[in-house]
Each structure stands twice: as C-alpha cells, then as structure tokens.
Short mmCIF file of C-alpha atoms in Angstrom, two decimals:
data_model
loop_
_atom_site.label_atom_id
_atom_site.label_comp_id
_atom_site.label_asym_id
_atom_site.label_seq_id
_atom_site.Cartn_x
_atom_site.Cartn_y
_atom_site.Cartn_z
CA MET A 1 -37.73 10.71 -15.15
CA SER A 2 -35.84 13.54 -13.47
CA ASN A 3 -34.05 15.43 -16.33
CA MET A 4 -36.19 17.81 -18.27
CA PRO A 5 -36.77 16.45 -21.78
CA LEU A 6 -36.59 18.71 -24.83
CA LYS A 7 -39.95 17.39 -25.94
CA SER A 8 -42.50 14.87 -24.68
CA VAL A 9 -45.04 13.05 -26.80
CA GLU A 10 -47.90 11.17 -25.11
CA TYR A 11 -49.65 8.29 -26.84
CA ILE A 12 -52.86 6.46 -26.02
CA PHE A 13 -53.28 3.18 -27.86
CA ASN A 14 -55.86 0.51 -27.04
CA ASN A 15 -56.56 2.28 -23.74
CA ARG A 16 -52.86 2.03 -22.84
CA GLN A 17 -50.76 5.10 -22.37
CA PHE A 18 -47.05 5.83 -22.77
CA VAL A 19 -44.88 8.96 -22.99
CA MET A 20 -41.78 9.43 -25.15
CA ASN A 21 -39.30 11.93 -23.69
CA PHE A 22 -36.66 13.26 -26.11
CA TYR A 23 -33.12 14.33 -25.18
CA ASN A 24 -30.05 15.68 -26.97
CA LEU A 25 -27.64 12.93 -28.01
CA ASP A 26 -24.89 14.21 -25.69
CA GLU A 27 -27.17 14.44 -22.66
CA LEU A 28 -27.00 11.57 -20.20
CA PRO A 29 -30.28 9.85 -19.40
CA PRO A 30 -32.14 11.04 -16.31
CA SER A 31 -30.88 9.66 -13.01
CA ASP A 32 -33.95 7.45 -12.65
CA ALA A 33 -33.47 5.76 -16.05
CA GLY A 34 -31.92 2.78 -14.26
CA GLU A 35 -30.60 -0.02 -16.49
CA LEU A 36 -31.31 2.01 -19.62
CA THR A 37 -28.40 4.28 -18.67
CA SER A 38 -25.91 1.45 -19.23
CA PHE A 39 -27.42 0.82 -22.69
CA TYR A 40 -27.01 4.54 -23.49
CA GLN A 41 -23.39 4.37 -22.26
CA LEU A 42 -22.69 1.43 -24.59
CA TRP A 43 -24.21 3.37 -27.50
CA ASN A 44 -22.25 6.50 -26.54
CA LYS A 45 -18.96 4.56 -26.33
CA LEU A 46 -19.55 3.13 -29.81
CA ARG A 47 -19.97 6.65 -31.20
CA ASP A 48 -16.19 6.96 -30.92
CA GLY A 49 -16.16 10.65 -31.86
CA LYS A 50 -18.92 10.34 -34.48
CA LYS A 51 -22.30 12.02 -34.23
CA ILE A 52 -23.99 8.59 -34.02
CA PRO A 53 -22.66 5.04 -34.14
CA SER A 54 -23.17 2.83 -37.15
CA ARG A 55 -25.22 -0.34 -37.20
CA GLN A 56 -21.97 -2.12 -38.06
CA ASP A 57 -20.43 -0.94 -34.76
CA TYR A 58 -22.69 -3.37 -32.89
CA THR A 59 -21.69 -6.98 -32.51
CA PHE A 60 -23.28 -9.92 -30.80
CA GLU A 61 -20.55 -9.67 -28.16
CA ASN A 62 -20.96 -5.98 -27.28
CA LEU A 63 -24.71 -6.45 -26.83
CA LYS A 64 -24.16 -9.19 -24.24
CA GLY A 65 -26.92 -9.15 -21.65
CA TRP A 66 -29.27 -7.16 -23.91
CA HIS A 67 -30.10 -9.62 -26.70
CA THR A 68 -33.59 -10.52 -25.49
CA ASN A 69 -34.50 -6.87 -24.73
CA ILE A 70 -33.62 -5.19 -28.03
CA ARG A 71 -35.15 -4.26 -31.32
CA LEU A 72 -33.41 -2.90 -34.41
CA VAL A 73 -35.69 -1.14 -36.88
CA ASP A 74 -34.85 0.06 -40.40
CA LEU A 75 -36.37 3.53 -40.83
CA GLY A 76 -36.58 3.34 -44.62
CA GLU A 77 -35.65 5.94 -47.20
CA GLU A 78 -38.07 8.71 -46.16
CA ILE A 79 -39.96 9.79 -43.06
CA ASN A 80 -43.20 8.35 -44.51
CA SER A 81 -41.58 5.09 -45.67
CA PRO A 82 -42.71 1.86 -44.02
CA LYS A 83 -40.43 0.76 -41.17
CA HIS A 84 -39.16 -2.79 -40.79
CA ASN A 85 -37.94 -4.67 -37.74
CA ILE A 86 -34.62 -6.40 -38.38
CA ILE A 87 -34.04 -7.79 -34.89
CA LEU A 88 -36.65 -8.48 -32.19
CA GLY A 89 -35.61 -9.92 -28.84
CA GLU A 90 -38.00 -12.21 -26.93
CA THR A 91 -38.57 -9.83 -23.99
CA TYR A 92 -39.14 -6.95 -26.39
CA LYS A 93 -41.73 -9.01 -28.33
CA ARG A 94 -43.44 -10.14 -25.13
CA TYR A 95 -44.22 -6.56 -24.12
CA TRP A 96 -44.42 -4.68 -27.42
CA GLY A 97 -45.27 -7.34 -29.99
CA ASN A 98 -44.01 -7.69 -33.55
CA ASP A 99 -45.33 -4.42 -34.97
CA THR A 100 -43.32 -1.29 -35.57
CA MET A 101 -44.73 2.03 -34.38
CA TYR A 102 -45.22 2.84 -38.06
CA ASN A 103 -47.51 -0.17 -38.46
CA ARG A 104 -49.48 0.68 -35.32
CA PHE A 105 -49.82 4.43 -35.75
CA VAL A 106 -49.67 5.07 -39.51
CA ALA A 107 -50.39 1.97 -41.63
CA SER A 108 -53.04 0.31 -39.41
CA LYS A 109 -56.70 0.71 -40.28
CA ASP A 110 -57.16 1.40 -36.55
CA ALA A 111 -54.62 4.26 -36.52
CA THR A 112 -56.05 7.56 -35.37
CA ALA A 113 -55.10 10.88 -36.96
CA ASP A 114 -53.84 12.04 -33.54
CA ASN A 115 -51.46 9.09 -33.10
CA ARG A 116 -50.34 9.36 -36.73
CA GLU A 117 -49.42 13.02 -36.17
CA LYS A 118 -47.66 12.21 -32.89
CA TYR A 119 -45.71 9.40 -34.55
CA LEU A 120 -44.47 11.68 -37.33
CA LYS A 121 -43.54 14.31 -34.72
CA SER A 122 -41.61 11.65 -32.77
CA LEU A 123 -39.84 10.42 -35.90
CA GLY A 124 -38.89 14.03 -36.67
CA CYS A 125 -37.26 14.31 -33.23
CA PHE A 126 -35.12 11.23 -33.95
CA MET A 127 -34.16 12.57 -37.38
CA ASN A 128 -33.05 15.80 -35.70
CA TYR A 129 -30.51 13.82 -33.67
CA HIS A 130 -32.32 13.16 -30.43
CA TYR A 131 -32.92 9.97 -28.50
CA ALA A 132 -35.95 9.00 -26.45
CA ILE A 133 -36.66 7.35 -23.15
CA SER A 134 -40.23 6.19 -22.88
CA VAL A 135 -42.34 4.87 -20.02
CA GLY A 136 -45.83 3.48 -20.07
CA ASN A 137 -48.09 0.50 -20.31
CA SER A 138 -47.19 -2.41 -22.51
CA PRO A 139 -49.17 -1.83 -25.71
CA LYS A 140 -49.51 -5.53 -26.48
CA LEU A 141 -53.15 -6.40 -25.79
CA ASP A 142 -52.63 -10.00 -24.71
CA ASN A 143 -50.31 -8.82 -21.93
CA PRO A 144 -51.48 -7.71 -18.53
CA LEU A 145 -51.29 -3.98 -18.00
CA ARG A 146 -47.58 -3.81 -17.18
CA GLN A 147 -45.30 -0.78 -16.97
CA VAL A 148 -42.28 -0.87 -19.25
CA ALA A 149 -39.49 1.58 -20.08
CA TRP A 150 -37.41 1.72 -23.22
CA ILE A 151 -34.72 3.77 -24.87
CA ASP A 152 -34.56 4.44 -28.62
CA LEU A 153 -31.13 5.38 -29.99
CA PRO A 154 -30.31 6.40 -33.59
CA LEU A 155 -27.78 4.53 -35.77
CA SER A 156 -26.36 5.25 -39.19
CA ASN A 157 -25.89 2.85 -42.09
CA GLY A 158 -22.12 3.32 -41.81
CA ASN A 159 -21.65 5.57 -44.83
CA ASN A 160 -22.28 8.87 -43.03
CA ASP A 161 -24.08 10.31 -40.00
CA GLU A 162 -27.54 10.06 -41.52
CA ILE A 163 -29.99 8.25 -39.29
CA SER A 164 -31.07 4.97 -40.89
CA PHE A 165 -31.96 2.75 -37.91
CA LEU A 166 -33.22 2.90 -34.33
CA LEU A 167 -31.85 0.55 -31.71
CA THR A 168 -34.22 0.03 -28.80
CA ALA A 169 -33.76 -1.61 -25.41
CA LEU A 170 -36.92 -2.36 -23.41
CA ILE A 171 -37.15 -3.36 -19.74
CA PRO A 172 -40.20 -4.25 -17.67
CA LEU A 173 -40.52 -2.10 -14.56
CA GLU A 174 -41.10 -3.43 -11.06
CA GLU A 175 -44.73 -3.66 -10.07
#
C-alpha cells in the first residue's frame, strides 16, 4: 500500500501472516488498494455528512456486487465483549472462515498473549474512528496459502456516531 498508515499491526496466526494498516476516516485508501477503494467510496457516500454511516444506511441494493465478499460484525457493548458475525458472504467465508477476530485472538484456547494484545490495540484504533486496510495470507487453514486484502469500516447503530459494527469487504489478490 502506498499511503503511509497512522498505525500498522502485524499478526501471525497458524504460520500465516497479515498486516492491518489504519487510516483516518477522511483519508482515501492508498492508490494500490484497487477494488477496495470503491467499497470505501460507497461507505463514504453513505456517511452523508455524519462521522460514520449507520448500519441502517446499507441496503441489499447499495451493496450490489459486494454481497459475497462482505462481513458485518457486531462489536458488542464493550471493547472486551464477544463479537458476533451478523452477515458472512461466501467469498469472505472461503478465505477467512466463520470466526471473528475476537474468537481467534481472544476467546480461543490457542490465542497467544501477543495476538490478544494486538487485537485489542486494533480494536482501539477502530473505536478511535479509523478504518483499516489489511493484506496477508488467508488465515483459514483448509485454504491454500492465498493472499487476500480487506477493508474494515466502522458503522453506528443509527442512534449516534458511536461505533457499534464493522463492515468488511474481502478480495482475493492475483497470484
């Protein structure tokens, strides 16, 4: 990625590595973000003058072309609350699986203290009104080692600008 991120967090999970790069909400994705830029532009358009869009701003129609690539996760009441997937597209599941990052890096008996700390740091970046573009190996073990990229964008519950959800779009990269 060509823009300089505010913060980068590198994960290693099951011998697979990925990096989350965090940006200010008003900053366009790096020029090499490819298709993820159009997903950011959709999100940005739906902000409509608000700090972040609401979950209710998204419809089946305005996500056309992205349905299979997305995930919507409920972040829970507190930073340490369990996270729950609400929507999981087929392409997203193929490369990431059904687990949330919370399940992989905090709740799992296999979670390391290092990844737990990195996850909480990453979640703190989202809660401070940043978005992330990540690149790395598909963490799903039954997949071949495949490079994927994804963007995580914050959403509110509609009552205010508090971050309640993350909307993710994932794309496999060319080999």
